[in-house]
CSV table of C-alpha atoms in Angstrom, one decimal:
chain,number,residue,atom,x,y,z
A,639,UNK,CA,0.0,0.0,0.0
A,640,UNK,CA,1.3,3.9,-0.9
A,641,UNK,CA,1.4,5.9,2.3
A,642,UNK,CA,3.3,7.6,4.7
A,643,UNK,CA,3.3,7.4,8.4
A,644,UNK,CA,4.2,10.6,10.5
A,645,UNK,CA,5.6,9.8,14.0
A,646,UNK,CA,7.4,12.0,16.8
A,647,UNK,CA,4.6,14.2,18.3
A,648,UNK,CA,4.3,14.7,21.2
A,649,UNK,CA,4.3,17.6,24.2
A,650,UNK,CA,7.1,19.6,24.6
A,651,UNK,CA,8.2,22.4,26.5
A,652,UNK,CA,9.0,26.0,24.9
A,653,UNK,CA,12.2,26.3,23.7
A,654,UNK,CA,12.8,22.4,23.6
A,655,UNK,CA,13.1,20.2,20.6
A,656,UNK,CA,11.6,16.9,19.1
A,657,UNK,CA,12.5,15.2,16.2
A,658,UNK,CA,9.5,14.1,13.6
A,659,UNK,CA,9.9,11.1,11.1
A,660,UNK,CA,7.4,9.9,8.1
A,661,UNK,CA,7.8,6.3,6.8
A,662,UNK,CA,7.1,5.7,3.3
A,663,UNK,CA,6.2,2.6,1.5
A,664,UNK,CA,4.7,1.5,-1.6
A,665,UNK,CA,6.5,3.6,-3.7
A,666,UNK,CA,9.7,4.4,-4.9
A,667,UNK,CA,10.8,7.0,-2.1
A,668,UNK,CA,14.5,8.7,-3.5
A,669,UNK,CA,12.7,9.4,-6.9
A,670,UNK,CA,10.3,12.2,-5.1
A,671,UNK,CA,10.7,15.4,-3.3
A,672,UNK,CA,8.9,15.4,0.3
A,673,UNK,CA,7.8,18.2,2.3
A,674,UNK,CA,6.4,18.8,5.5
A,675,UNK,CA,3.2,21.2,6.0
A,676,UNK,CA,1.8,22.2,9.3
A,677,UNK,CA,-1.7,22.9,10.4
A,678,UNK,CA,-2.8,24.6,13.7
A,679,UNK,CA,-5.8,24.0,15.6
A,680,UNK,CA,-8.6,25.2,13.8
A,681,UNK,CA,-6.6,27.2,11.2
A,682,UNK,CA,-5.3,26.3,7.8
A,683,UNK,CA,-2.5,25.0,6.0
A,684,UNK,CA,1.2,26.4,6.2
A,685,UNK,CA,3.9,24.7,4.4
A,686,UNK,CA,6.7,24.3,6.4
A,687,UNK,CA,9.9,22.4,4.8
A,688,UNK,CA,10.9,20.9,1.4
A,689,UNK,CA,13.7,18.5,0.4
A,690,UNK,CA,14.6,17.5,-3.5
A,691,UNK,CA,15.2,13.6,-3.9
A,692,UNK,CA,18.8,13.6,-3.6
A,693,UNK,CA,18.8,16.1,-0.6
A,694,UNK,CA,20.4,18.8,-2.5
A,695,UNK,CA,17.7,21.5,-2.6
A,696,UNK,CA,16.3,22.3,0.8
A,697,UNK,CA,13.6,25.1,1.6
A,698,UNK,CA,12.1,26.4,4.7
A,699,UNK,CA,9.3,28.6,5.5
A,700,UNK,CA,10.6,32.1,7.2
A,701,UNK,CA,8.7,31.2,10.3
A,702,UNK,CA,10.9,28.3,10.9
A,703,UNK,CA,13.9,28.6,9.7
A,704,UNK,CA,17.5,28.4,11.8
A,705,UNK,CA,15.0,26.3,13.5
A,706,UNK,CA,13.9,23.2,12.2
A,707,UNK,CA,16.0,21.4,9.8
A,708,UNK,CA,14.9,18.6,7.3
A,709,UNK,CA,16.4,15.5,6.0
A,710,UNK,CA,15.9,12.3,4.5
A,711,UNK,CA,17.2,9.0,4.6
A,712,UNK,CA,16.8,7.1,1.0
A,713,UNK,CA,17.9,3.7,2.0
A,714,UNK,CA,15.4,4.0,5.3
A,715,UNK,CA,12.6,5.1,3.1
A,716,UNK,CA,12.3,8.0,5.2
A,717,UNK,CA,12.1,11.8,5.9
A,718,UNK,CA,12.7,13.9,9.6
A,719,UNK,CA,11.8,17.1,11.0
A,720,UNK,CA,14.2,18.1,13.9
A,721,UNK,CA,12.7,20.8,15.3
A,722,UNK,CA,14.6,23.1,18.2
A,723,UNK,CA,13.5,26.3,20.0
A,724,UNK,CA,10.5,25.5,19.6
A,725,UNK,CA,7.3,28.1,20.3
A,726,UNK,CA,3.9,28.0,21.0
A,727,UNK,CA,3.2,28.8,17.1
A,728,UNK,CA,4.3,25.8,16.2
A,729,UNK,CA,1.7,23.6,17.8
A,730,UNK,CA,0.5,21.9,15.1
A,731,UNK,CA,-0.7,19.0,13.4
A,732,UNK,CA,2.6,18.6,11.2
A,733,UNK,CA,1.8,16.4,8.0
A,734,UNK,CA,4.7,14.6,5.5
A,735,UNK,CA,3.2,15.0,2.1
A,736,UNK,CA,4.7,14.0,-1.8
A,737,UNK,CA,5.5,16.1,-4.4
A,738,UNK,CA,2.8,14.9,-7.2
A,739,UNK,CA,5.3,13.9,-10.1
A,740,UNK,CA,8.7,12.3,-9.8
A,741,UNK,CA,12.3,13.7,-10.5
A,742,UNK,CA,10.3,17.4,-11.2
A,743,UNK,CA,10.3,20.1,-9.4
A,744,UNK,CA,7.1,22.9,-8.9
A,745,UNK,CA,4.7,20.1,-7.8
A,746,UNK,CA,1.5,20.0,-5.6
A,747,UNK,CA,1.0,17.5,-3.0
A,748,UNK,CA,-0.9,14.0,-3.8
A,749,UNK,CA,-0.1,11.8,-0.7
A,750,UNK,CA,-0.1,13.0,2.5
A,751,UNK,CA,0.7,11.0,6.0
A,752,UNK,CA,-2.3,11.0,8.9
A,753,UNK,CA,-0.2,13.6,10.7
A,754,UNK,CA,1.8,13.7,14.0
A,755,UNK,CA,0.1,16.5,16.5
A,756,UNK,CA,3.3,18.5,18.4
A,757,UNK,CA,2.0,20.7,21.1
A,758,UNK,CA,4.7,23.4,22.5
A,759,UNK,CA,3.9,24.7,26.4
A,760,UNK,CA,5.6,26.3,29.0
B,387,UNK,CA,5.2,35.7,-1.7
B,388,UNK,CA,1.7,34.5,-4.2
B,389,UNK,CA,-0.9,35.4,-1.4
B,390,UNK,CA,-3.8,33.2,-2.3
B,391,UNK,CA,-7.4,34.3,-1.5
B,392,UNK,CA,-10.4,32.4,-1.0
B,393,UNK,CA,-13.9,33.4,-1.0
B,394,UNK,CA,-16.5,32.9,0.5
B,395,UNK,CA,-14.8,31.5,3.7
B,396,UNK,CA,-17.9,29.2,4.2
B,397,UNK,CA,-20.7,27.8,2.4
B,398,UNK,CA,-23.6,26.1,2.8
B,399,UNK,CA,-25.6,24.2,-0.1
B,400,UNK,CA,-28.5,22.3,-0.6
B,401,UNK,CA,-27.8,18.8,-1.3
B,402,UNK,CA,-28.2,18.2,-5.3
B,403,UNK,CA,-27.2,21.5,-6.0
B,404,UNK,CA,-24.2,23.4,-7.0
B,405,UNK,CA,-21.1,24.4,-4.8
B,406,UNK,CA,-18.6,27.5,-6.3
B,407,UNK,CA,-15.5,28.2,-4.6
B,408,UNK,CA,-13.4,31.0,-5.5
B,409,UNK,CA,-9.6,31.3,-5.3
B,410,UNK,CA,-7.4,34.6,-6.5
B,411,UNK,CA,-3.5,34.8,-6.4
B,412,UNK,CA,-1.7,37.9,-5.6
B,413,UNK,CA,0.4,37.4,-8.8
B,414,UNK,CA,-0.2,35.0,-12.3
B,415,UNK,CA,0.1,31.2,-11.7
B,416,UNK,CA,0.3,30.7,-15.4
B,417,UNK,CA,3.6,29.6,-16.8
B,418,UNK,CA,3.9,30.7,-20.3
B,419,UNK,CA,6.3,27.9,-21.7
B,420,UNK,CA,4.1,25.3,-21.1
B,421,UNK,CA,0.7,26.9,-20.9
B,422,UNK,CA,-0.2,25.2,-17.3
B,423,UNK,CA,-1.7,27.1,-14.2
B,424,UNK,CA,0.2,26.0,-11.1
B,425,UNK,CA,-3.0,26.0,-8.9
B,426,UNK,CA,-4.1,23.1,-6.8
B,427,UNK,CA,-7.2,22.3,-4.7
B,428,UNK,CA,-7.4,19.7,-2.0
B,429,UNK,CA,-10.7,18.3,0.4
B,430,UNK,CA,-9.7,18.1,3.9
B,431,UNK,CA,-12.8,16.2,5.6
B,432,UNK,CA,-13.3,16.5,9.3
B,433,UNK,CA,-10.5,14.3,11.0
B,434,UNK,CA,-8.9,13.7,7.8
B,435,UNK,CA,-5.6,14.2,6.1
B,436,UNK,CA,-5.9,16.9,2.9
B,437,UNK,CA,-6.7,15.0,-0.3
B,438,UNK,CA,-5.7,16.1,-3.8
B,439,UNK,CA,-8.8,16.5,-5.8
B,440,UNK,CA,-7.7,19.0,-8.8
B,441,UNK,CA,-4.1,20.1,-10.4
B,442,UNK,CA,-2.9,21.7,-13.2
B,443,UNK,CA,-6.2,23.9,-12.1
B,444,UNK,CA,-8.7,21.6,-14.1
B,445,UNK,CA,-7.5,17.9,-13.8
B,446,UNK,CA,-9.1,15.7,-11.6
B,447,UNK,CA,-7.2,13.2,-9.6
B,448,UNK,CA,-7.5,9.9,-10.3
B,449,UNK,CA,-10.3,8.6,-8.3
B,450,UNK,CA,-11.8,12.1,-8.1
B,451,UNK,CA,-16.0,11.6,-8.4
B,452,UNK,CA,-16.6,14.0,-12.1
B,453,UNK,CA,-18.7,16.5,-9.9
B,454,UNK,CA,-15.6,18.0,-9.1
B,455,UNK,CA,-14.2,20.7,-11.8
B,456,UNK,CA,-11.3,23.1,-11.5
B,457,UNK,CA,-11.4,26.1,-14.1
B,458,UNK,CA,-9.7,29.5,-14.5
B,459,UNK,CA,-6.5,30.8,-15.4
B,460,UNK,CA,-4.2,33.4,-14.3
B,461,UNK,CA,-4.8,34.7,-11.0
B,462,UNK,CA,-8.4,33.5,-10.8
B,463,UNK,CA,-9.6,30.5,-10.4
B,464,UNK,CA,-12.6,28.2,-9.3
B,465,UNK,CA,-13.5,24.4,-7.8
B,466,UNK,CA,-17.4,23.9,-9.0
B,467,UNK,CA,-18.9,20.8,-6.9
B,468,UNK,CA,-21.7,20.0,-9.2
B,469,UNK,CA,-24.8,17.6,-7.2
B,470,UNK,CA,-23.3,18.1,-3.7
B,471,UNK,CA,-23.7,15.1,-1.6
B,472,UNK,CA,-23.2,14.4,2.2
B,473,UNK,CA,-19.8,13.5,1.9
B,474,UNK,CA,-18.5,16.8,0.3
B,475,UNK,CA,-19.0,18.1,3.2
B,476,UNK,CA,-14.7,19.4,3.9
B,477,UNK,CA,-13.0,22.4,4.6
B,478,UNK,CA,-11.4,23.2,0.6
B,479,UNK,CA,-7.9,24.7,0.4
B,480,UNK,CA,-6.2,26.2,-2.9
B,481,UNK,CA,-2.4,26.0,-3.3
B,482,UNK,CA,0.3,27.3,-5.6
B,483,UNK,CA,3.1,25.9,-6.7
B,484,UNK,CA,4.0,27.9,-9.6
B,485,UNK,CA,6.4,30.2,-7.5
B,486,UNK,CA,8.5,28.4,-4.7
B,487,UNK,CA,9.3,28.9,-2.3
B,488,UNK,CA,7.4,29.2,-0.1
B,489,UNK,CA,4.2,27.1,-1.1
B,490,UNK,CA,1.1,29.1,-0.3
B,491,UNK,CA,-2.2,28.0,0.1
B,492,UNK,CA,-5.4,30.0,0.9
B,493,UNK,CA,-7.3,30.3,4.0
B,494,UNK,CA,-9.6,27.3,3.2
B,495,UNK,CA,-13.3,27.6,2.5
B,496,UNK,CA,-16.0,25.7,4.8
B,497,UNK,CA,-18.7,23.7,3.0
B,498,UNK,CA,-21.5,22.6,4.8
B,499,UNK,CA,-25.4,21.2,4.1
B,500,UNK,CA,-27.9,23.8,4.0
């Protein structure tokens, strides 16, 4: 079966980390760019991260970045979020989702995990 | 940035009948070299992960039920539910992807049963 499986939420205090990881299977992961997008309670969507398929083009949203850092392990079938310093904005259902086509760049997002909720307090 | 807008921000229909959701980017989506709009629509159901129902602005998904259309071109842009039934009932999100990054995606319009 295609999916991907977010894990790594949790509670955590301001200004601490966590590190978030998405399993894929049932496709062939190192051929597509992954990203993570975020959604806070009740609100919308915010992307959050990108990573091309060999690791060599890496995005991040202002609000995060020098914070999180993304990465991906091709031989695990997997992608991470390490998140530091983190905030109260960023509690947030956080979501691993897969770049439509293959070895392109510019895509939207057609498979996304069941999310991994991250709540920040002091 | 492309700054999408939605409108209306919720929605109520009458089951059977027709659903219009409006989206407008800040800036063209439309990449002239290959004549395609970078504009995206996904369903996010109570509970649910978002689901890809439209790219390229007018093709479905595979799977996608045919009372689902995406049109426009530009900087506006529209997802017609034709027939709603019960389980339309989602929170529907536009996204660019024709200028990255950042992806942006617009507030999210609430669709409910009259």
């Amino acid at each position: 079966e295609v999916q991907l499986v977010e894990s790594g939420g949790g509670l955590v205090k301001t200004g601490g980390s966590l590190r978030l990881s998405c399993a894929a299977s049932g496709f062939s992961f190192s051929g597509y760019n992954m990203n993570w997008v975020r959604q806070a309670p009740g609100k919308g969507l915010e992307w959050v991260s990108s990573i091309d398929s060999s690791s060599r083009s890496i995005y991040y949203a202002d609000s995060v970045k020098g914070r999180f850092t993304i990465s991906r392990d091709n031989a695990k079938n997997s992608l991470y979020l390490q998140m530091s310093s983190l905030r109260g904005e960023d509690t947030a259902v956080y979501y691993c989702a897969r770049d439509h086509r293959a070895y392109t760049y510019r895509n939207c997002f057609d498979l996304w995990g069941q999310g991994t909720l991250v709540t920040v307090s002091s | 940035d492309i700054v999408m807008t939605q409108s209306p921000d919720s929605l109520a229909v009458s089951l059977g009948e027709r659903a219009t959701i409006n989206c407008k980017s800040s800036q063209s989506v439309l990449y002239s070299s290959n004549n395609k709009n970078y504009l995206a629509w996904y369903q996010q159901k109570p509970g649910q992960s978002p689901k890809l129902l439209i790219y390229w602005a007018s093709t479905r998904e595979s799977g996608v039920p045919d009372r689902f259309s995406g049109s426009g071109s530009g900087t506006d842009f529209t997802l017609t539910i034709t027939s709603l039934q019960p389980e339309d009932v989602a929170v529907y999100y536009c996204q660019q992807y024709y200028s990255i990054p950042p992806y942006t995606f617009g507030q999210g319009t609430k669709l409910e049963i009259k």
